[in-house]
Coordinates of C-alpha atoms and ligand atoms in Angstrom, one line a residue:
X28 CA 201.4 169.8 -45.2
X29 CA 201.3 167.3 -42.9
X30 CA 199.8 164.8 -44.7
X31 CA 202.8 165.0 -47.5
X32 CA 205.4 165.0 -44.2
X33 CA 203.6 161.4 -43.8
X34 CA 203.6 160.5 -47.6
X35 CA 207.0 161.3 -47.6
X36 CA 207.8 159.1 -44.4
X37 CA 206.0 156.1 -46.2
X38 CA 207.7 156.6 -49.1
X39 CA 211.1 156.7 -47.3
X40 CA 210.7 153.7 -44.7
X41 CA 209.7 152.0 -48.2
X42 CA 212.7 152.3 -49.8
X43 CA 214.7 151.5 -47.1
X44 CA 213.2 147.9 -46.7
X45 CA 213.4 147.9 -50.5
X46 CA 216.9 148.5 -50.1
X47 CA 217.5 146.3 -47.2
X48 CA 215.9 143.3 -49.3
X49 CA 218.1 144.1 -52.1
X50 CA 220.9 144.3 -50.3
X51 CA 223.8 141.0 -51.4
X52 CA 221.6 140.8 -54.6
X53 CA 222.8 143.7 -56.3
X54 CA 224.9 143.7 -59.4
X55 CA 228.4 143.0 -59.5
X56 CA 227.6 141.7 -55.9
X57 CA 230.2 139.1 -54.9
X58 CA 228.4 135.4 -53.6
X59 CA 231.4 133.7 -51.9
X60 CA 234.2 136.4 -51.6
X61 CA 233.4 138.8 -48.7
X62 CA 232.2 142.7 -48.7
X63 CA 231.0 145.0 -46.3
X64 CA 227.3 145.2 -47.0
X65 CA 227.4 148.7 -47.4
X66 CA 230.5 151.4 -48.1
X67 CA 234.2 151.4 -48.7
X68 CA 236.9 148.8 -47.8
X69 CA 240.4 148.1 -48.9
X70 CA 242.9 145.9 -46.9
X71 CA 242.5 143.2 -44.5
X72 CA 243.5 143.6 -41.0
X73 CA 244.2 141.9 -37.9
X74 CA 243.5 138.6 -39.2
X75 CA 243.6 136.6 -35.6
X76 CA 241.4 133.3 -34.5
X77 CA 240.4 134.0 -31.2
X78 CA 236.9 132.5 -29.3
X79 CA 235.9 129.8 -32.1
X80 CA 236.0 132.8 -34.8
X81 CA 238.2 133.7 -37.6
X82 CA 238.0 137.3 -37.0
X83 CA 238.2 139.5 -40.0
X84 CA 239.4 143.7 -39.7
X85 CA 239.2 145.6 -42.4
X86 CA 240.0 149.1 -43.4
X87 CA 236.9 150.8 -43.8
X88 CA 235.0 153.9 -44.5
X89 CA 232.0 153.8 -42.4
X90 CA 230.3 157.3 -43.9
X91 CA 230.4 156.6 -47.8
X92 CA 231.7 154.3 -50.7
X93 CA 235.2 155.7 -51.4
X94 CA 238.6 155.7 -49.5
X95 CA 238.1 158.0 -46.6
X96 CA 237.7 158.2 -42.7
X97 CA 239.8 155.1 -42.1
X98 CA 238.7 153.0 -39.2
X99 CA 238.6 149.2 -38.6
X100 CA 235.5 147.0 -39.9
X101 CA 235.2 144.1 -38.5
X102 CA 233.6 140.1 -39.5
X103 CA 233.4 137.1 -37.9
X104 CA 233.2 133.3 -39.7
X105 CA 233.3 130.0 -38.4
X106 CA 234.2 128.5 -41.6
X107 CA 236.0 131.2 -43.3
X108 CA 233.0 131.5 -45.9
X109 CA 230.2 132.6 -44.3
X110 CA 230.9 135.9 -43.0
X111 CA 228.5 137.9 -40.2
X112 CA 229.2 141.8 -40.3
X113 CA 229.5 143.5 -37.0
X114 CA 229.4 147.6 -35.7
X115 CA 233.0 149.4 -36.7
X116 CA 236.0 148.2 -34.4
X117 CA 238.1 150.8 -33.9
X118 CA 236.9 154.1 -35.4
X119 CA 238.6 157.3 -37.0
X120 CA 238.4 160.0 -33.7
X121 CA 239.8 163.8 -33.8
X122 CA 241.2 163.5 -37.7
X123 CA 243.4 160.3 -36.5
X124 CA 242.8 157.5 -39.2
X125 CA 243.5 153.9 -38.6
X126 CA 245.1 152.8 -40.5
X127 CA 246.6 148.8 -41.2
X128 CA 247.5 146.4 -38.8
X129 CA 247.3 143.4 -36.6
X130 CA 245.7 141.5 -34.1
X131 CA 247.0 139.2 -31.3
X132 CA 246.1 137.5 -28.7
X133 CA 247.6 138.2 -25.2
X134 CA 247.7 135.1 -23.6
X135 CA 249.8 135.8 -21.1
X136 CA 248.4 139.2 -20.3
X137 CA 252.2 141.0 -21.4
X138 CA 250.3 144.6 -21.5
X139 CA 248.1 144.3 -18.3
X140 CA 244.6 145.1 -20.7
X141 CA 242.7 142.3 -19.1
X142 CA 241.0 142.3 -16.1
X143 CA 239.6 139.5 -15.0
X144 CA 242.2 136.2 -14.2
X145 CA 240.7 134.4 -17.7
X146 CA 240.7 136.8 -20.0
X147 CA 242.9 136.8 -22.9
X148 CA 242.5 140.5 -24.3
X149 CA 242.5 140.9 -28.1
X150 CA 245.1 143.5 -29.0
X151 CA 245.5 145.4 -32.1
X152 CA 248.6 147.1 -33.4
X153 CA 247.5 149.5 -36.1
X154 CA 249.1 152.8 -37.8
X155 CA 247.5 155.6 -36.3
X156 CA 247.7 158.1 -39.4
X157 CA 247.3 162.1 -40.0
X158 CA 248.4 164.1 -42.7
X159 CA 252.1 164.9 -41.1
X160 CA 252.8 161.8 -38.7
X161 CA 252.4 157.8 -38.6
X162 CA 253.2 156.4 -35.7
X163 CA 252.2 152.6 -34.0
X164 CA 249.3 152.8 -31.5
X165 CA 247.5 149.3 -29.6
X166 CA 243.5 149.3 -29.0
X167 CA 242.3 146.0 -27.2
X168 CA 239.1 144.5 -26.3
X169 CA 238.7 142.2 -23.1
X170 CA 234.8 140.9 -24.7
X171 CA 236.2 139.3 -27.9
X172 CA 236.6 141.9 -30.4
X173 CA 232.7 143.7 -29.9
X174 CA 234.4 146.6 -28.2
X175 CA 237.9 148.1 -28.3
X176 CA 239.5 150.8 -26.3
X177 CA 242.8 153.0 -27.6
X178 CA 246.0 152.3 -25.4
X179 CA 246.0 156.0 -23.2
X180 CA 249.9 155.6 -23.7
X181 CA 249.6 155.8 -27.8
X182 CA 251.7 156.1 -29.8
X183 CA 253.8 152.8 -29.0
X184 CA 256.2 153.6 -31.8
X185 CA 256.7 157.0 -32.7
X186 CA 259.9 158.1 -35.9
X187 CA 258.6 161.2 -36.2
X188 CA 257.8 160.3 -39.7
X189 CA 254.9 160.8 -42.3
X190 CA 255.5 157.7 -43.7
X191 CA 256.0 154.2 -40.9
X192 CA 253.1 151.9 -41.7
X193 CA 251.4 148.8 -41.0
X194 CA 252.8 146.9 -38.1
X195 CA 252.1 143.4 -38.2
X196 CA 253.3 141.4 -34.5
X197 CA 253.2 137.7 -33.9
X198 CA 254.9 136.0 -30.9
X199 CA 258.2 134.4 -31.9
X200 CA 258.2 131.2 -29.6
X201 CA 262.2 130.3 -29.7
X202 CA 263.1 134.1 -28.0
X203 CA 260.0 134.2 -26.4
X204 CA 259.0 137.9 -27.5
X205 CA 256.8 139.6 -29.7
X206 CA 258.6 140.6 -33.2
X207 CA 257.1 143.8 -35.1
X208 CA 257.5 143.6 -38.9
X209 CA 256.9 147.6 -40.0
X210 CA 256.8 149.7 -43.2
X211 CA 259.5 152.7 -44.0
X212 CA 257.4 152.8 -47.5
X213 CA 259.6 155.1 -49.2
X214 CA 263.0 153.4 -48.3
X215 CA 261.7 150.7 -49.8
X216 CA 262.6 148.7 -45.9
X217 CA 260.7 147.0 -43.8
X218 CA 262.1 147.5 -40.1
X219 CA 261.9 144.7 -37.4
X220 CA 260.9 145.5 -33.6
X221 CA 260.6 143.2 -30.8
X222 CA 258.9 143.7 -27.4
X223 CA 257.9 141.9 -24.2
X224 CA 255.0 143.8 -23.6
X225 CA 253.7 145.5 -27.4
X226 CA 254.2 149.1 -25.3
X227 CA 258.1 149.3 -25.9
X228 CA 260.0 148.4 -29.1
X229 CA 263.3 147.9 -29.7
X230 CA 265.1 147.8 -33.4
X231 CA 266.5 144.5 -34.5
X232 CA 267.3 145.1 -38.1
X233 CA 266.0 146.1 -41.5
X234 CA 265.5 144.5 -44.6
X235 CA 265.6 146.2 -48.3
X236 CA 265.6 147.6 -50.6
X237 CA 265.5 144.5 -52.7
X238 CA 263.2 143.4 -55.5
X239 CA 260.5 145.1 -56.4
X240 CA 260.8 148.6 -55.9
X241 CA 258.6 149.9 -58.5
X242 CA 256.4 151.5 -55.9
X243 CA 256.2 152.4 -52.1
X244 CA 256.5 149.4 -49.9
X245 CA 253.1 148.6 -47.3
X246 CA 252.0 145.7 -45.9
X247 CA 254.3 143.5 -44.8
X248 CA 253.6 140.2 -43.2
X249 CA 256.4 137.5 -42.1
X250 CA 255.7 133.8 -40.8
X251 CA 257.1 130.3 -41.1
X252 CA 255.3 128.6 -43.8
X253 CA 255.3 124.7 -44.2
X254 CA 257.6 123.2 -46.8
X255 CA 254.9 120.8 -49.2
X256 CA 255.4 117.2 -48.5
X257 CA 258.4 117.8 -45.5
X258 CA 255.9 117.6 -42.4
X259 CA 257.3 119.6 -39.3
X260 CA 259.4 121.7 -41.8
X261 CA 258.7 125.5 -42.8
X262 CA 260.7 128.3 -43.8
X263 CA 260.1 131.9 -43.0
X264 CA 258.9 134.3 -46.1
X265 CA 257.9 138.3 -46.2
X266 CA 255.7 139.3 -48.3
X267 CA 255.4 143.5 -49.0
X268 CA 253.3 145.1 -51.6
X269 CA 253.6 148.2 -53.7
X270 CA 252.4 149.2 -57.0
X271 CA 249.8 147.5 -56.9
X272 CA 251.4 143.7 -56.8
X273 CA 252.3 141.6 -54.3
X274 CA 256.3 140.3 -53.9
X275 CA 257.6 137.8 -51.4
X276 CA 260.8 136.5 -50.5
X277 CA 262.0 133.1 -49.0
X278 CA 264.5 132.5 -46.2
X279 CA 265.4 132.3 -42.7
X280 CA 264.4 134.7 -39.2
X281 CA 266.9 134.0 -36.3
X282 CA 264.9 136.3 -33.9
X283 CA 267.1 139.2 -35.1
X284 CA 267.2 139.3 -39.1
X285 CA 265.5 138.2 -41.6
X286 CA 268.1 136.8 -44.2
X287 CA 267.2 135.9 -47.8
X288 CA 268.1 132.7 -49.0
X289 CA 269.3 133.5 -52.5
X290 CA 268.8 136.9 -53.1
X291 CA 267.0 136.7 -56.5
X292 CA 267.0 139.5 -59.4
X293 CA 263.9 138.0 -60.7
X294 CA 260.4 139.5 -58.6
X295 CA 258.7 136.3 -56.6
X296 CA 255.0 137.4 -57.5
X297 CA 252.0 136.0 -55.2
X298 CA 249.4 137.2 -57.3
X299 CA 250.0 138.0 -61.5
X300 CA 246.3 139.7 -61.8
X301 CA 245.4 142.8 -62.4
X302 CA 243.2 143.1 -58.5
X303 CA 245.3 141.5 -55.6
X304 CA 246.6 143.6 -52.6
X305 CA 248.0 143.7 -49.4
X306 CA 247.1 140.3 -47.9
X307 CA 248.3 139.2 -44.6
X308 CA 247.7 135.9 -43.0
X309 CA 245.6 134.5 -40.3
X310 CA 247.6 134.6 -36.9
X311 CA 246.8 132.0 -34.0
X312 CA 245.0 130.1 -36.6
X313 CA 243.7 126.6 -34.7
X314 CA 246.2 124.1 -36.8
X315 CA 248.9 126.7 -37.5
X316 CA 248.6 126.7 -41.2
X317 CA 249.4 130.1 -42.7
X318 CA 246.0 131.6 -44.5
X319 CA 245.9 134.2 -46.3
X320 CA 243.8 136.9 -47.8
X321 CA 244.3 139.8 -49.9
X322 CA 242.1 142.9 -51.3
X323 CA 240.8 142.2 -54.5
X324 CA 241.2 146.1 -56.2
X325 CA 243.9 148.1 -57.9
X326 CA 244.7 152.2 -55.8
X327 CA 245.1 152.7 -59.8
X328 CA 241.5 152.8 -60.0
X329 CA 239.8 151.5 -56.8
X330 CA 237.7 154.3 -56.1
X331 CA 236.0 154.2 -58.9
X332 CA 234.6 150.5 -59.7
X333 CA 230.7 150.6 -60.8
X334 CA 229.8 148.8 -57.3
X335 CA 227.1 150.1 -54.9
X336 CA 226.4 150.6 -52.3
X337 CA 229.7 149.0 -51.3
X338 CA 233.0 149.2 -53.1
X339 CA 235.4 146.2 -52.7
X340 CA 235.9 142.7 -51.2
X341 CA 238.7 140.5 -50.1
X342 CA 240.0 137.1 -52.0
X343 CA 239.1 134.1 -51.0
X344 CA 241.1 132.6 -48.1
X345 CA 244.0 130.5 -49.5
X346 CA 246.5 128.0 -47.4
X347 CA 250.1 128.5 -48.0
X348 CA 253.0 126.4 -48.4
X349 CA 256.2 126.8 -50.3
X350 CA 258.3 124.0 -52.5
X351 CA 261.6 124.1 -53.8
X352 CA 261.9 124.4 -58.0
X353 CA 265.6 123.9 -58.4
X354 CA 267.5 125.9 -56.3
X355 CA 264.2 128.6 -56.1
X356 CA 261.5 128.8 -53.7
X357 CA 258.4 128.9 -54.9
X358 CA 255.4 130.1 -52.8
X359 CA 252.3 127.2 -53.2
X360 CA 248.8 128.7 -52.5
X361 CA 245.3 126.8 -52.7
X362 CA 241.8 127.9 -51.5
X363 CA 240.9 126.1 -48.9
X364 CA 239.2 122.6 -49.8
X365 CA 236.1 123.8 -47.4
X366 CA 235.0 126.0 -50.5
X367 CA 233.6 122.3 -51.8
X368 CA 230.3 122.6 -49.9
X369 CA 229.6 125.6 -52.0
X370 CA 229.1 123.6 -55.0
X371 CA 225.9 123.3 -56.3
X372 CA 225.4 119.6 -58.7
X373 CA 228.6 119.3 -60.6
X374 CA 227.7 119.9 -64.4
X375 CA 229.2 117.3 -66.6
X376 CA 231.2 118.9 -70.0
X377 CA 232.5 116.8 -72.9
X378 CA 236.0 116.5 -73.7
X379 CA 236.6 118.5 -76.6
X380 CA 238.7 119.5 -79.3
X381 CA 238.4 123.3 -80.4
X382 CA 240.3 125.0 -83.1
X383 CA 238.3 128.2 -83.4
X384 CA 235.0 128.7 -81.0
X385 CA 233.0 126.3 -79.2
X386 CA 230.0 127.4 -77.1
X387 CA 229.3 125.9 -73.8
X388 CA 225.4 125.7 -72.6
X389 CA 226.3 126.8 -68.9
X390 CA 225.2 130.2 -68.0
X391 CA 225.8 132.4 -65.0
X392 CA 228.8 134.1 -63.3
X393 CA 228.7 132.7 -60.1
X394 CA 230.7 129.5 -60.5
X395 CA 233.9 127.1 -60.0
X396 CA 235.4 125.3 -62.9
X397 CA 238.3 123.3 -63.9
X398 CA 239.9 121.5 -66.9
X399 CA 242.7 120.3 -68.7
X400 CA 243.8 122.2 -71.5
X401 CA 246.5 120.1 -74.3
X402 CA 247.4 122.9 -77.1
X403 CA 249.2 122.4 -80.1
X404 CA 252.2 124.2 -81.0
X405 CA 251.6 127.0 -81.7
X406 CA 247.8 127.3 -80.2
X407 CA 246.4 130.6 -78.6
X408 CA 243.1 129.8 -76.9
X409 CA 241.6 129.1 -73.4
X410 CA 238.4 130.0 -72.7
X411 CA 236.4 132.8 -72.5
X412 CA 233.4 134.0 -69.7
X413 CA 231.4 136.6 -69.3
X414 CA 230.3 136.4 -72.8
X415 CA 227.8 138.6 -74.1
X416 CA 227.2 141.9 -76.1
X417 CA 230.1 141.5 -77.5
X418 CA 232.3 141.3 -74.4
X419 CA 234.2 138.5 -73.1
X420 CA 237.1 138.4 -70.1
X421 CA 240.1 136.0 -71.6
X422 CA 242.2 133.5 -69.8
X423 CA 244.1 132.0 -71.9
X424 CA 247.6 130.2 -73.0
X425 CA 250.1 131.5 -75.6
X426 CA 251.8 127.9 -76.1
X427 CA 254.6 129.3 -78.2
X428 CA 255.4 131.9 -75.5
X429 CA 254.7 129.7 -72.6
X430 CA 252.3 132.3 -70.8
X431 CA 249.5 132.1 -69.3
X432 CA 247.1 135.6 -69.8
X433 CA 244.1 137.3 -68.7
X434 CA 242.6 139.9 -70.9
X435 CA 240.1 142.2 -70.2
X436 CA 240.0 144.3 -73.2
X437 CA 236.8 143.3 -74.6
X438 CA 234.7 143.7 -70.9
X439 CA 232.7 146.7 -70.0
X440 CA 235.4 149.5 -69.0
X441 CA 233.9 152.9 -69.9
X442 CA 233.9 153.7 -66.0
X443 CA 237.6 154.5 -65.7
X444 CA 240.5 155.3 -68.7
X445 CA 242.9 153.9 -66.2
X446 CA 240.9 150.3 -65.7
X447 CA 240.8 150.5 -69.4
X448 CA 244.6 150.6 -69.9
X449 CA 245.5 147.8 -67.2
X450 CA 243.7 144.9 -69.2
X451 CA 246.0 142.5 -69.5
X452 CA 248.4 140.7 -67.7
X453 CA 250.5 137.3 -68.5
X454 CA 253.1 135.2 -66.4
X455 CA 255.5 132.7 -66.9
X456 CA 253.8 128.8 -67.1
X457 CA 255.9 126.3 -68.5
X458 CA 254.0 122.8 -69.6
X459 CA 255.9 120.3 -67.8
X460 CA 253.3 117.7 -68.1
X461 CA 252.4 118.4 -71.5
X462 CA 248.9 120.2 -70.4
X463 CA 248.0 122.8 -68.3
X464 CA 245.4 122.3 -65.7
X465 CA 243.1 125.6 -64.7
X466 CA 241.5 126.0 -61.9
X467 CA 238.9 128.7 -62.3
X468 CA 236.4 130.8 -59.3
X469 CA 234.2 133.3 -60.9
X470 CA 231.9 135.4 -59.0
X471 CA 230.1 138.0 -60.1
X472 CA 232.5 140.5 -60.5
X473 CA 236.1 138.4 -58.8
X474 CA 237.9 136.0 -61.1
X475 CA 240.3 134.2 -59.7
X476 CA 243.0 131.4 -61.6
X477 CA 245.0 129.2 -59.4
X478 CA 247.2 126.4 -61.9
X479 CA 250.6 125.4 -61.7
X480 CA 249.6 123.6 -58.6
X481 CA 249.1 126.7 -57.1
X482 CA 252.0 128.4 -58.0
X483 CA 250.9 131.1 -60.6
X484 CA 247.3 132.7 -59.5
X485 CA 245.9 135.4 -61.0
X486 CA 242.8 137.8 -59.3
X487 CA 241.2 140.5 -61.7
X488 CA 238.1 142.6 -61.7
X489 CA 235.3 142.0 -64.5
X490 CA 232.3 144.3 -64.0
X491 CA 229.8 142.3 -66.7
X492 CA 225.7 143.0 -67.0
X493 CA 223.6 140.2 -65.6
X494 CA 222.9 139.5 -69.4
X495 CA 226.9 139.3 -70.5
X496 CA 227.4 135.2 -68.6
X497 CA 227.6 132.6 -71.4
X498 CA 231.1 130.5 -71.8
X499 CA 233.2 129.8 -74.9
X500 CA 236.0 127.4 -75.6
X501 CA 238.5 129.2 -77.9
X502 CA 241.6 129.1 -80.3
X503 CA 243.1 130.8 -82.5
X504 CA 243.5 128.0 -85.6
X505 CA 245.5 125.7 -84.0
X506 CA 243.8 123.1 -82.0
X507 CA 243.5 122.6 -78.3
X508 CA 241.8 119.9 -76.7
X509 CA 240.1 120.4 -73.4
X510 CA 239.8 117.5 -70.8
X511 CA 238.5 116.9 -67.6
X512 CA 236.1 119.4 -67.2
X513 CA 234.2 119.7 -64.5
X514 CA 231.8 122.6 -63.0
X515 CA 229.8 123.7 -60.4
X516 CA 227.0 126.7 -60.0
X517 CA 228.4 127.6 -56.5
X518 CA 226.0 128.7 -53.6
X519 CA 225.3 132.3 -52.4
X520 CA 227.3 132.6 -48.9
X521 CA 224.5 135.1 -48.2
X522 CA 221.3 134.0 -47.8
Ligands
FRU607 C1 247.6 149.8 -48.4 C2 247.5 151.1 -47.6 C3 248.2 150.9 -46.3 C4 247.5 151.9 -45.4 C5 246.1 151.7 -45.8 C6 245.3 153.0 -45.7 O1 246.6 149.6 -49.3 O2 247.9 152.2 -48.3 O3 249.6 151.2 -46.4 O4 247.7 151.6 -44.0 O5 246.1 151.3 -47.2 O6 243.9 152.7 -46.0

């Protein structure tokens, strides 16, 4: 007896080292995007620099690999790449969830949380959720984000209301005075709130319904966001998400209101992928550029992706700015140039003319790539990855229709009917310059398709075997020459 209670021990302690050494190297496993290294996360919160660190919150299920227990995770990076995992922030206690939020720093100690004449506390602003209520609560931590405490005088904010989500606070300088933006998901309105001390919150205004209102609205974010090539200049956009998508709108915040600038029947999208989700930006960042980052999954199908032991990761961080396009805003979003130290030697690639297939000799799906892409007429072709078994995951341009497209019929998609059904998604992309230029981040399982300088990225899911990782050139008949191609094997963040 006791000597199988000790083979059974060995055997145990075993597989957990074999699991440990596993662990980052599994399939599907993203290399540069971040992921918990073990169980459930969907959006990013309290994105705040504060003590040399971009700190990174995340809703998080600490006891298993689906949606449930909601408390904060939490990472810290240096560089925004390389990500170190710390214990759970602010957990789940008596059935209250945590729900999304924000982090700010207090630096001139408004609540009274710090202690000690130096200390700037950290304080979070997060939905505190159970079945029947949602109301705003603060935690705060006076030893830089290791250890938070719940305000005793929770809720803050309190509508008596089932659904009120996601504050998200930042300090607006000119009125000196913390401004809330805040959820009413179902009205399709996101209500502003200021405060002098985060405890007590007054109502300034709402804004919405407008735009999209396809689905509930969560996740709002607002900030001043430089205008490309006007230094000094910004303008103020809000961004919600619902159904799945991201929307944003362009305008002006006088410390009361937020006031579009042309209200617009067309839907601003930040993201026209299939896997892009209530991103927020980085508050207190050190040069005050606005960076963002989103969670790469769909709630159409999130819980059920083929990933363990962890199930979803965030995009990779991108800088924002915004440009005029006649009289239309358009949002401008890069990832950020650091991302170049990843690159392992950059693998030279002929120019090429292809009317029908061309194979390339790279292999792997851990990679960045760009190129120029001249169609004819009536050319329908781009390129395809992931190739092998006879699947492939499409981007590619409909010249005719002036659309750019992802398609992820042909991929592995037995897992889930509904993953099956959303596999593919186009957007507008005129050809101004006579060629389109893609810019193309594939890892693992994360594609993500910045072109248009930025404005029209896409972010999907692609859940390929080790085996499916080749790369083809494609058209449908008509020609389309590629130039300027240029790629990279991209480092593991990890080890
Ligand atoms: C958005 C969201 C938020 C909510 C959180 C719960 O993905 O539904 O509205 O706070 O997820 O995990």
């Amino acid at each position: 007896m006791r000597k199988s209670i000790f083979i059974m021990f060995l055997f145990l302690a075993g597989k957990n080292v074999a699991q440990e050494q596993s662990l980052f190297k599994e399939t599907y496993r993203p290399q540069y995007h971040f992921s918990p290294a073990k169980n459930w996360t969907n959006d990013p919160n309290g994105l705040v620099y504060y003590g040399g660190v971009y700190h990174l919150f995340f809703q998080h299920n600490p006891f298993g690999n689906e949606w449930g227990h909601m408390s904060w995770g939490h990472a810290t990076s240096k560089d925004l790449m390389h990500w170190k995992e710390l214990p759970v922030a602010i957990a789940e206690e008596n059935g209250v969830a945590i729900f999304s939020g924000s982090a700010v720093v207090d630096k001139n100690n408004s609540t009274g949380f710090s202690t000690q004449p130096d200390q700037q506390s950290l304080v979070a602003i997060y939905t505190a959720h159970t079945e029947k209520l949602q109301t705003q609560a603060l935690a705060f931590s006076n030893d830089k984000g290791l250890t938070w405490k719940k305000y005793k005088g929770n809720p803050v904010l309190d509508l008596h209301k089932k659904d009120f989500r996601d504050p998200n606070v930042f300090w607006y300088e000119a009125g000196k005075k913390w401004v809330m933006a805040v959820s009413q998901p179902i009205e399709h309105q996101i209500s502003f709130y200021s405060s002098n001390n985060l405890k007590e919150w007054k109502l300034l205004s709402n804004f919405g319904p407008a735009g999209d209102l396809s689905g509930v609205w969560e996740c709002p974010d607002l900030m001043q966001v430089p205008i490309e090539g006007e230094p000094g200049k910004t303008k103020w956009v809000l961004f919600t998400s619902q159904n799945s998508t991201m929307q944003y709108f362009v305008g002006e915040f006088d410390g009361t209101k937020f006031i579009e600038d042309k209200p617009q029947t067309k839907i601003h999208k930040q993201d026209y992928g299939t896997d892009y989700y209530a991103a927020v930006t980085y508050h207190n960042s050190p040069d005050k550029q606005p960076i963002s980052i989103g969670w790469v999954n769909n709630w159409e199908y999130a819980n059920t992706i083929p990933t363990k032991p962890w199930k979803s990761a965030m995009s990779l961080p991108r800088k924002l700015s915004v440009k005029k396009r006649g009289d239309d805003w358009v949002l401008i979003q890069h990832p950020l140039s650091t991302l170049e130290e990843l690159r392992l030697k950059k693998e030279a690639i002929s120019n090429n003319s292809v009317s029908k297939e061309y194979d390339l000799f790279q292999k792997g799906n851990c990679f960045e790539m760009s190129f120029d892409m001249i169609p004819a007429k009536n050319a329908v072709g781009g390129i395809k990855i992931a190739v092998g078994n006879g699947h492939y995951f499409e981007i590619g341009y409909d010249a005719a229709r002036e659309k750019l497209f992802i398609d992820r019929s042909n991929t592995n998609h037995s897992f889930n009917s509904k993953y099956a059904s959303i596999n593919r998604k186009e957007a507008d992309l005129k050809m101004y310059t006579g060629m389109i230029r893609l810019h193309i981040y594939f890892d693992e399982s994360i594609v993500e398709i910045y072109t248009a300088d930025g404005t029209v990225v896409f972010t999907s899911q692609v859940f390929p075997d080790k085996s499916e990782n080749g790369m083809q050139f494609y058209s449908n008949g008509s020609e389309i020459r590629y130039e300027n191609v240029r790629y990279w094997k991209m480092k593991s963040t990890w080890f």
